[in-house]
XYZ file of C-alpha atoms in Angstrom:
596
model
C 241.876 193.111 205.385
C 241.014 195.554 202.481
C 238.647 198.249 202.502
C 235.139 198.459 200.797
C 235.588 199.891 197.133
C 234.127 199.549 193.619
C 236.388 197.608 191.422
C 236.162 198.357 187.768
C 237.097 196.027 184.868
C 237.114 197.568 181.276
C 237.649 195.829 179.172
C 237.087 192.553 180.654
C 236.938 190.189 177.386
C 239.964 188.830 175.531
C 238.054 188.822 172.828
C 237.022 192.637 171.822
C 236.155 195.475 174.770
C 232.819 196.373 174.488
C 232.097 194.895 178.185
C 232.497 196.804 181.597
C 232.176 194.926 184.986
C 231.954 197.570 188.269
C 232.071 195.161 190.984
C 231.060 196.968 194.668
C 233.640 194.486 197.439
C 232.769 195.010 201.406
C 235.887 195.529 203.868
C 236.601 191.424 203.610
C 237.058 192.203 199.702
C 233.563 189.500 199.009
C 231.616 191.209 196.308
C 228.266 192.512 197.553
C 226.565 193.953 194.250
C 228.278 193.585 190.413
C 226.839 195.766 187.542
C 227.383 194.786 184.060
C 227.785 197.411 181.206
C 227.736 197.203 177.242
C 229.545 200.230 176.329
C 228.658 200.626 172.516
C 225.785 200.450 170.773
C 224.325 197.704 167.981
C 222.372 199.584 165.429
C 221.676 197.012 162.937
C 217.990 196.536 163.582
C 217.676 200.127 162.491
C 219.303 199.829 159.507
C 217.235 196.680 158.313
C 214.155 198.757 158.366
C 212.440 199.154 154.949
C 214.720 196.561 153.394
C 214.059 193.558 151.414
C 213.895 190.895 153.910
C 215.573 188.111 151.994
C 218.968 189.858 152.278
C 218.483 190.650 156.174
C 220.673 188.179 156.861
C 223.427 189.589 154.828
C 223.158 192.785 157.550
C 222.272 190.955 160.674
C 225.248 188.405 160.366
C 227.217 191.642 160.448
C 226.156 191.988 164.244
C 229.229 189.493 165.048
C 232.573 188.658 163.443
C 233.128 186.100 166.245
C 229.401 183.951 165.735
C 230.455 184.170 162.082
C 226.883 182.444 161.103
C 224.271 182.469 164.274
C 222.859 185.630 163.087
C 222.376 184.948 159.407
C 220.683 181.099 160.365
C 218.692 183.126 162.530
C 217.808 185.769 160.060
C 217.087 183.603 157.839
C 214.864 181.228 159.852
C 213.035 184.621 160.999
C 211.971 185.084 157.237
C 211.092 181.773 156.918
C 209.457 181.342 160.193
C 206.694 184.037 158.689
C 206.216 182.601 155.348
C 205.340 179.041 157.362
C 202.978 180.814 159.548
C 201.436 182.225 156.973
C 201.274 179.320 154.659
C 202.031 176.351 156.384
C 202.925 174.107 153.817
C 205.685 176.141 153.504
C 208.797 174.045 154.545
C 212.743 173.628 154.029
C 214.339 170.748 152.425
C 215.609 167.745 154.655
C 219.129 168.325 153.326
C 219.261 171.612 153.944
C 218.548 171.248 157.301
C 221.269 168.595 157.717
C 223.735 171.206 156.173
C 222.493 173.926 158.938
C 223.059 171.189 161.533
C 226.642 170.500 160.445
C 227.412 174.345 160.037
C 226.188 175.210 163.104
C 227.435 172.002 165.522
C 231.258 172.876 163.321
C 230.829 176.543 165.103
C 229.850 175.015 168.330
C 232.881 173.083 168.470
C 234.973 175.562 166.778
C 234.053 178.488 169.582
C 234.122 175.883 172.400
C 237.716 174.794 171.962
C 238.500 178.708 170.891
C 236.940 179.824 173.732
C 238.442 177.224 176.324
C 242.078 177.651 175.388
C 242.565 181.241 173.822
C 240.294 183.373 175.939
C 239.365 180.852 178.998
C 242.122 179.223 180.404
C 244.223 181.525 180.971
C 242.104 182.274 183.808
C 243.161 179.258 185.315
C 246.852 178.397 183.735
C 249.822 179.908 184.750
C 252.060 180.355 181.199
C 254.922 181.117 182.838
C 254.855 179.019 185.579
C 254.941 176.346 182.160
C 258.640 177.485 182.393
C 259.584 175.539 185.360
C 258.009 172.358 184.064
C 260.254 168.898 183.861
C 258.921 167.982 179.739
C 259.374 164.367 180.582
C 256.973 164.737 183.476
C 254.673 166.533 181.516
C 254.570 163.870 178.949
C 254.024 161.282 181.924
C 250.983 163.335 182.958
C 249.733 164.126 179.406
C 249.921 160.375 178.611
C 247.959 159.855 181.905
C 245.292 161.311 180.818
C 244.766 160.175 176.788
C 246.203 159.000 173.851
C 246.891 162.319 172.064
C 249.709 161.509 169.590
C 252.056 164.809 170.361
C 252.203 163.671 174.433
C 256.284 163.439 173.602
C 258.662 164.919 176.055
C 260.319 165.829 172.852
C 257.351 167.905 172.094
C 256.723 169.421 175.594
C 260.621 170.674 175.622
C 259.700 172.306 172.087
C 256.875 174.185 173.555
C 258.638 175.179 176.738
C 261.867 176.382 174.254
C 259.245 179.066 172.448
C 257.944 180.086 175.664
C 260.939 180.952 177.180
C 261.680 183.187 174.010
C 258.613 185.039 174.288
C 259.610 186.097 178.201
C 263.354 186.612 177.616
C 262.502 188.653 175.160
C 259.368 190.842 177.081
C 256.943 189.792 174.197
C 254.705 187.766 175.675
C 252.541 188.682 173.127
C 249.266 186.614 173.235
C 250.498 186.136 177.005
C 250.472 189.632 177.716
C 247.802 190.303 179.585
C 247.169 188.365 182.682
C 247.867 188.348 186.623
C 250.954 185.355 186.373
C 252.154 184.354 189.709
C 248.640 185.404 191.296
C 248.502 182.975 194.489
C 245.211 182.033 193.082
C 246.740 179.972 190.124
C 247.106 176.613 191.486
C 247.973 174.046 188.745
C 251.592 172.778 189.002
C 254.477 173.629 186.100
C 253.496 170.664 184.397
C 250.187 170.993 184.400
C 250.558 174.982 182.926
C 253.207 173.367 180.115
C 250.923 170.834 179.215
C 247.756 173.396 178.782
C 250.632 176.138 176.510
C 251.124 172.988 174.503
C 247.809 172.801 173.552
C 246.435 176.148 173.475
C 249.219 176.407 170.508
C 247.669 173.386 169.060
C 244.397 174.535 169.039
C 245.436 178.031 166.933
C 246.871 175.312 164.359
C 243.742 173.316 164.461
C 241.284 175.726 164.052
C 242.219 176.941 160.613
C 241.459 172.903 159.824
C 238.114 172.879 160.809
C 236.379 176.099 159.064
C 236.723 174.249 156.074
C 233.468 172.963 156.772
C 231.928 176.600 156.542
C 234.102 177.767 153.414
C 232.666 174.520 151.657
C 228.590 174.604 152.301
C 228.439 178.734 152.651
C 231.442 179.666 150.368
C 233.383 181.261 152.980
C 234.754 181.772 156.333
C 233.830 184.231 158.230
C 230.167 184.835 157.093
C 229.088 182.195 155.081
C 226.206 182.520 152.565
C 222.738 181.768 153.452
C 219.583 181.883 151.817
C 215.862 182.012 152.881
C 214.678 178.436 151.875
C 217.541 176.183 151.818
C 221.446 176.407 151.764
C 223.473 177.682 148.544
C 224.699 174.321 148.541
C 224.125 172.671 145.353
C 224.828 169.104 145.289
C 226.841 167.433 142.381
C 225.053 164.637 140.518
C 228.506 164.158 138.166
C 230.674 161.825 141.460
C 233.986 162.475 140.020
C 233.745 165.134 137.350
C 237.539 166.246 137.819
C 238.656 164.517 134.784
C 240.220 167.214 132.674
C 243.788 169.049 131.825
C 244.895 172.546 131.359
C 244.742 175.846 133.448
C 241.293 176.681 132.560
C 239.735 173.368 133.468
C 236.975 174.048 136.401
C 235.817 170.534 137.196
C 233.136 170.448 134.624
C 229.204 170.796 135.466
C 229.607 170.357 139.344
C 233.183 171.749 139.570
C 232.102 174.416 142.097
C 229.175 173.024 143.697
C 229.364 170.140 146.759
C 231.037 167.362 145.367
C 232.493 164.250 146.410
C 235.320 165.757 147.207
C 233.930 168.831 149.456
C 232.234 165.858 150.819
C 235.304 163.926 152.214
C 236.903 167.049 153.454
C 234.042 167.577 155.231
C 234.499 164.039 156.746
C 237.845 164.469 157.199
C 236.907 167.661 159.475
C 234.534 165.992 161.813
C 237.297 163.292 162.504
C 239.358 166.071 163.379
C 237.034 167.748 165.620
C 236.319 164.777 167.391
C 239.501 163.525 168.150
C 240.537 166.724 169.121
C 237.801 167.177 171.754
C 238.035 163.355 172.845
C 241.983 163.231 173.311
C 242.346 167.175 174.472
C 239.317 169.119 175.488
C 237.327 166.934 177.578
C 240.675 165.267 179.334
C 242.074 169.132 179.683
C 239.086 170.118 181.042
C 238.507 167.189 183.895
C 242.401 167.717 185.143
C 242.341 171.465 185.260
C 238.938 171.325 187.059
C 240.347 168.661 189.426
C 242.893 171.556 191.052
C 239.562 174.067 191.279
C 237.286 172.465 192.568
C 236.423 175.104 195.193
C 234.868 176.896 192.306
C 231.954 174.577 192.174
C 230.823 176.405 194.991
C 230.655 179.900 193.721
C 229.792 181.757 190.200
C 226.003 180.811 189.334
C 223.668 183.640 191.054
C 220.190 183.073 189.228
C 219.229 179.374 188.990
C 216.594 180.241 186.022
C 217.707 178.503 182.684
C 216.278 178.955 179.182
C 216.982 177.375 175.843
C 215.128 177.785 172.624
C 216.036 174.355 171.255
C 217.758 173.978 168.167
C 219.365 170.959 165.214
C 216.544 169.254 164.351
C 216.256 165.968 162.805
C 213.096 166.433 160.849
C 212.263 170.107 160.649
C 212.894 173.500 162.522
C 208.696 173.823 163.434
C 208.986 169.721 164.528
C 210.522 170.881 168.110
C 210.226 167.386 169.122
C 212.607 166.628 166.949
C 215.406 168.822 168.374
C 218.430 167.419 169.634
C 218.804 170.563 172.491
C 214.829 170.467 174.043
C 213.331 174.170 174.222
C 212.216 175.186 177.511
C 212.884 176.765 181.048
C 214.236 175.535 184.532
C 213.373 177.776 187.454
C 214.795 177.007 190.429
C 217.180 174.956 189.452
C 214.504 172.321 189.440
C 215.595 169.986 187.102
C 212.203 167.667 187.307
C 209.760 170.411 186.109
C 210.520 172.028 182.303
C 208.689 175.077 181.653
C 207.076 175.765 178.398
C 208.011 178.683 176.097
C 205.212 180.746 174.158
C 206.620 182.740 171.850
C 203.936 184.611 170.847
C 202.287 185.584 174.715
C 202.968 189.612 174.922
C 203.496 188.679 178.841
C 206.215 186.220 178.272
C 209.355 187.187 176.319
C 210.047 191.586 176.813
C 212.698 193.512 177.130
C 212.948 195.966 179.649
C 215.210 199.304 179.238
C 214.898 200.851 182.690
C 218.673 200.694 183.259
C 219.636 200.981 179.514
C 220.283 203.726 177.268
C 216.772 203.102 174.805
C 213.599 205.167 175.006
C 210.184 203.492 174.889
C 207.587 205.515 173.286
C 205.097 204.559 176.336
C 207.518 204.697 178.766
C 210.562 202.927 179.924
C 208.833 201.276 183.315
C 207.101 198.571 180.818
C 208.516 195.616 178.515
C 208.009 194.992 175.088
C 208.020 191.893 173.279
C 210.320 191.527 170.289
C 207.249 191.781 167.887
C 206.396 195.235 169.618
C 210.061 195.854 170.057
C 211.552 199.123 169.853
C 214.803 200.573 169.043
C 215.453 204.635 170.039
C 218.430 205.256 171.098
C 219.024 207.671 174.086
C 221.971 208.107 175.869
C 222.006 209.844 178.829
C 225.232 208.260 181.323
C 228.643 210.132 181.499
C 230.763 211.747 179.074
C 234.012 209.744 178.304
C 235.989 209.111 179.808
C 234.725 208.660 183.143
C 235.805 206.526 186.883
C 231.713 205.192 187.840
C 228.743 204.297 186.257
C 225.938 206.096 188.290
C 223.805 202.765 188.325
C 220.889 204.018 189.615
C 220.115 205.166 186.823
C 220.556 204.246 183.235
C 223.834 201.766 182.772
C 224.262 200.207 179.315
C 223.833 199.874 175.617
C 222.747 196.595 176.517
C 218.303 196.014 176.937
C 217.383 193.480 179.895
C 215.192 190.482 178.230
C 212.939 188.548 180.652
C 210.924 185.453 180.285
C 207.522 185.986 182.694
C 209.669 188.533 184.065
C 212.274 186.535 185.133
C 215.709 186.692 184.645
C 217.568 184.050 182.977
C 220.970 182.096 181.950
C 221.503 181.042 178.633
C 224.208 179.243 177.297
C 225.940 175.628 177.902
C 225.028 175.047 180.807
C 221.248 175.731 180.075
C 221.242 173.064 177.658
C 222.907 170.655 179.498
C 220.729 170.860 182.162
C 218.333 170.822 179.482
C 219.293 167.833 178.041
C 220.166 166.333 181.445
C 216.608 167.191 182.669
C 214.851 165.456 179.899
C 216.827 162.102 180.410
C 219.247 162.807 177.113
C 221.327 159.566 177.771
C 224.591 160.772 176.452
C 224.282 163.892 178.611
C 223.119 161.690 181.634
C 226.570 159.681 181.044
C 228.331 162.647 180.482
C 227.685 164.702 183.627
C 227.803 161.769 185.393
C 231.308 160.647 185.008
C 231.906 164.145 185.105
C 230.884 164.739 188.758
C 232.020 160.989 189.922
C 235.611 161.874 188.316
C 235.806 165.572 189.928
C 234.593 164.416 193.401
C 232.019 166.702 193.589
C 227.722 166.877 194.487
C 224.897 167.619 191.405
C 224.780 171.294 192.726
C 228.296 171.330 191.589
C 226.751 172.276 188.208
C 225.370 175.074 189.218
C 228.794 177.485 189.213
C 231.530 178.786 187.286
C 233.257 175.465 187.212
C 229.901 173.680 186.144
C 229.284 176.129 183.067
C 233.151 175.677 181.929
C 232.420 172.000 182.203
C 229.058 172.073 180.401
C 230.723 173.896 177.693
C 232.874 171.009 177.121
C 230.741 168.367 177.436
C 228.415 169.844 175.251
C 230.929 170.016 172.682
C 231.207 166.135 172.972
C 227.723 165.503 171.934
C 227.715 167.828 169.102
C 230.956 166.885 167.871
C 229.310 163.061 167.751
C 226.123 164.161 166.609
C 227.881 165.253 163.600
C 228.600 162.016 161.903
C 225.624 161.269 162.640
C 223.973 164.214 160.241
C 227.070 163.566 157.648
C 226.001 159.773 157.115
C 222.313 160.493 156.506
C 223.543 164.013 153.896
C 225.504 160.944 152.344
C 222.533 158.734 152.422
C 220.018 161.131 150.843
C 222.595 161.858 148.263
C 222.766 158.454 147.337
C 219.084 158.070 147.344
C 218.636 160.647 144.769
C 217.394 163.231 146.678
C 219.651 166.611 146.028
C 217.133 169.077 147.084
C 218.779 172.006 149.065
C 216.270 174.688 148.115
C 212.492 175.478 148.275
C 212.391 178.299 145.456
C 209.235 178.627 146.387
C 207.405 181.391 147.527
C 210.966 183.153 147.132
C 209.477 186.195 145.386
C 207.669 188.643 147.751
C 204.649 189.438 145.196
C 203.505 185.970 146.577
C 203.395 186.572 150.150
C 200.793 188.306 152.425
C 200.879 191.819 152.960
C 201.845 191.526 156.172
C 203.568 188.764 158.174
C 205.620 188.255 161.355
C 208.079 185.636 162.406
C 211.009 184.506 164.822
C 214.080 183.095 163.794
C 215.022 180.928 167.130
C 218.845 178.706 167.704
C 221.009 178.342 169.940
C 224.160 179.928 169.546
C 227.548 178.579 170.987
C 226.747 181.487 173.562
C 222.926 180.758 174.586
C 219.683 181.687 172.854
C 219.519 183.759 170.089
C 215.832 185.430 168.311
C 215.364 187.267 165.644
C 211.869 188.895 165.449
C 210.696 190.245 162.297
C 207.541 192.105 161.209
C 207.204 192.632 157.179
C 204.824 194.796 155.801
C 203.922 194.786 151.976
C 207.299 193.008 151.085
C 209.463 195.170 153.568
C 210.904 194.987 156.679
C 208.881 197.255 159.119
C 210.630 196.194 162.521
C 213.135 193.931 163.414
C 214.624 192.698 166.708
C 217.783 190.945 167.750
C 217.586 189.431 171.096
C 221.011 187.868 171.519
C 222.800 185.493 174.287
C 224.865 188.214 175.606
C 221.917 190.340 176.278
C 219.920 188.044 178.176
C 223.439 187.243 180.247
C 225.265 190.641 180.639
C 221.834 193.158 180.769
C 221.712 195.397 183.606
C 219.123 195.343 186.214
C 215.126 195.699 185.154
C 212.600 197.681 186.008
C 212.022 195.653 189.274
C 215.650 195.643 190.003
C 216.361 192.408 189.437
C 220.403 191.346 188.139
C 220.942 189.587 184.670
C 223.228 186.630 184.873
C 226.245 188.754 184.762
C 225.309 190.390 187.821
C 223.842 187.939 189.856
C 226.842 185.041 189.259
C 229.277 187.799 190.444
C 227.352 188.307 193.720
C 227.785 184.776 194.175
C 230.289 183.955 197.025
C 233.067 186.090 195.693
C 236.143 187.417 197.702
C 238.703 188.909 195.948
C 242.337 188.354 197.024
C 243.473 191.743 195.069
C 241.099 194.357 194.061
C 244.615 195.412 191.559
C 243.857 191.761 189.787
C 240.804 190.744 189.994
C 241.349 187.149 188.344
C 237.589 186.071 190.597
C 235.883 188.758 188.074
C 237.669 187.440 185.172
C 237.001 183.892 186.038
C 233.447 183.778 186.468
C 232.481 186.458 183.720
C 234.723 184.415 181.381
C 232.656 181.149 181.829
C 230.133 182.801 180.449
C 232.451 182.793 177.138
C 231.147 187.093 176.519
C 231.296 188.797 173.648
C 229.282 191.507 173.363
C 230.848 192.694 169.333
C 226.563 192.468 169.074
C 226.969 196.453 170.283
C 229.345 198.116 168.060
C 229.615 202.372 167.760
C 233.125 203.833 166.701
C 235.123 206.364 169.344
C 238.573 207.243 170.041
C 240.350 206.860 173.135
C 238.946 209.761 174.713
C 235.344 208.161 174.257
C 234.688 210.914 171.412
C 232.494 209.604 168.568
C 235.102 209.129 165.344
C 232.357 208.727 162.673
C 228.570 208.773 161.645
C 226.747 206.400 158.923
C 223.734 207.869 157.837
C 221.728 204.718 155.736
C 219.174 206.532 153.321
């Protein structure tokens, strides 16, 4: 028996610290109420303000170093979004949106399998437990399960050898930082060796597959973008290579998307997929099989939205999406709500319980178009034990569809797909929840959104070849167009226009609502995944995703290690490097940027 306290986690990502989790536990240690704060502050929508708007993504992609191209596709389609709805014939080659397909289902998978094995599954995997592990019965087991090629005991007793180094030597390193020997761990030794084994080999195949980003955008992190295509241009000269000497660039299409760039890029998407076919998704299914008792806790709202995104025609044909755009309430999975993007009443952002100032008041939302951005700080000096969060909590707004809070993410659109009778999803969730044992409601938890994120990576990872062979097959055809030049100078637009740049980021729905006046950015609004997910409570009181998954049927063994926090949070794959300010230790501001 414990006593009732507030437990504080900060940070509580493995990814960057920006994220801080009060959690207030009754005398039984279950958690009763969870508050969710950003602790710095994103200014970039201030500094796009009177720029040109065709290099807003350059800033805005800037928001992330982790989602190293959401925010510039979303930028970018912003931009685009309000030349279409002001001329309509306005439109984006097919190829180009092929390329945005691949780019963005290569960061899907890339994040997934990052997110899964670096900054996940630790959560669940004992690494030092992987010490006591028999490496010929962790081969047995790993061969059990698929055909990956390394399952050797050979390689197993390798893994275990460099493990063993790290704790002898009290450099854990990467290992540091976790709660080992917690009696909530459960796998066995073999299990934890097998899971090492392959969180190594995911660091190793990673650097593989952001190939495909340094070939279509030129580099990786932050690939280029630019309003009306890609920067891809496609080689007519197949083979133009021919050539000797130190000087010899490739001729004509030496350093645009050749046949080469081309076969690489194959070449990666046969990587991803075998990776997530013989590791992730048979990973996933046996380390869910010893936590099952987690399908029972973690999910708190049961509201769902996703914007839709990878279309096979064009970005305005949303019936040709692969992820449908819509909300579940409910969890009713037989009704799918429209989304209007445009109703004042639908999409706002509330700042009752965040750090902003609203010029008419901070009771109301605003939508995006209306959105504003004044900062206003008025919580504790650093450094500080409690958040008083009665009042004002985090850098972070509180977005609301119809007032409503909602989950975004992997699990949305699965359910999504799932909903609208997708049949690989359908085949997917099924074998799923036949394999684990466990009821449809088992989706709706902190196992189920770990899951989704998986299985989702399944069907993008296939989807891929799909967009590859037709790329290949316009190529072929003659058709190289990546690029609709125009309208690209701003003397040919209206004098005032406003769009929304929607996707669907590895980590849920992401907006980006512009307004340009007489060439200009005049306002500009970010709504990212993490917001709608880790916001604080609204006007009306009502918990963001964060909040409400934590009050979920959570009892903490150890308030001192409080892996249930970790656990649940972490499914949610945060990173909240969208709110970035500078301070020392002591919380005291380091520098100040002033943009003329």
């Amino acid at each position: 028996m414990t006593t009732a306290q507030r437990v504080v986690v900060d940070p509580i990502t493995r990814i960057e610290g920006h994220l801080r989790i009060e959690a207030e536990t009754d005398a039984s240690g279950k958690i009763t109420h969870a508050y969710s704060a950003g602790t710095m502050v994103r200014g970039i929508e201030i500094i796009l303000r009177g720029r040109d708007p065709r290099d807003a993504w350059a800033f805005a992609q800037r928001i992330c170093g982790v989602c190293t191209l959401v925010h510039g596709i979303a930028s970018v389609r912003s931009v685009e979004d309000a030349l279409h709805r002001a001329i309509p014939s306005y439109s984006i080659p097919h190829n180009a949106e092929l390329i945005r397909n691949l780019m963005i289902a290569a960061q899907y998978v890339h994040d997934h399998v990052m997110h899964f094995y670096h900054l996940h599954a630790l959560d669940w995997v004992d690494v030092v437990s992987a010490l006591k592990a028999d490496p010929k019965a962790t081969s047995t087991l790993a061969q059990s399960i698929s055909s990956y090629s390394k399952s050797s005991p050979g390689y197993f007793a390798d893994v275990q050898k460099r493990v063993k180094t790290f704790v002898e030597q009290g450099q854990l390193g990467i290992f540091a930082n976790a709660y080992w020997g917690h009696p909530a761990y459960k796998l066995p030794p073999e299990a934890n060796l097998m899971a090492v084994a392959h969180y190594l080999d995911a660091l190793a195949w990673q650097r593989d597959v952001v190939k495909l980003h340094t070939i279509f955008g030129g580099k990786n992190p932050h690939p280029n973008f630019v309003v009306g295509g890609v920067p891809s241009a496609i080689s007519v000269q197949i083979g133009a290579s021919q050539g000797k000497g130190p000087n010899f660039h490739g001729g004509q299409g030496g350093t645009a998307l050749n046949e080469v760039g081309l076969q690489t890029i194959q070449n990666v998407i046969r990587q991803m997929r075998e990776f997530v076919d013989q590791v992730y998704v048979p990973d996933t299914l046996a380390i869910a099989g010893f936590y099952k008792d987690w399908a029972g806790r973690g999910e708190g709202l049961g509201n769902f939205l996703s914007f839709g995104d990878l279309p096979s025609k064009s970005f305005w044909d949303t019936d040709s999406y692969l992820i449908p755009r819509g909300v579940i309430l409910n969890r009713d999975l037989s009704k799918i709500h429209p989304i209007d993007l445009d109703a004042d009443n639908e999409i706002q952002e509330f700042v009752s319980h965040s750090w902003y100032k609203y010029s008419q008041g901070d009771a109301q939302g605003l939508h995006p178009f209306k959105g504003e951005t004044e900062l206003n700080y008025t919580g504790p000096k650093p450094p500080y034990e409690q958040l008083n969060v009665d009042q004002k909590y985090s850098w972070m707004k509180s977005p609301r569809w119809q007032g409503k809070s909602m989950e975004v993410g992997p699990l949305a659109r699965v359910l999504m797909l799932y909903a609208t009778g997708n049949a690989q999803a359908k085949e997917l969730v099924g074998y799923t929840l036949k394999t684990l044992d466990v009821p449809v409601d088992a989706l709706f938890s902190t196992l189920g959104r770990t899951a989704a994120r998986t299985l989702e990576s399944k069907i993008l990872a296939d989807a891929m070849q799909g967009w590859y062979d037709q790329l290949i097959a316009n190529i072929k055809a003659g058709d190289i167009r990546t690029f609709n030049e125009q309208y690209w100078e701003p003397s040919t637009w209206p004098n005032h226009m406003q769009g929304v740049g929607l996707m669907e980021a590895p980590r849920g729905g992401l907006s980006h609502w512009i307004v340009i006046d007489d060439g200009k950015i005049s306002n500009y609004q970010a709504v990212v995944p993490s917001t709608w997910n880790a916001g604080p409570r609204d006007t009306q009181g009502q918990p963001g995703a964060y909040e409400a998954a934590l009050q979920d049927n959570h009892v903490m063994q150890d308030p001192k290690q409080p892996i249930e926090i970790l656990r649940t949070i972490h499914s949610f794959d945060p990173c909240i490097a969208c709110a970035v300010h500078v301070t020392d230790p002591d919380g005291e501001e380091l520098v100040q940027v002033k943009i003329k």
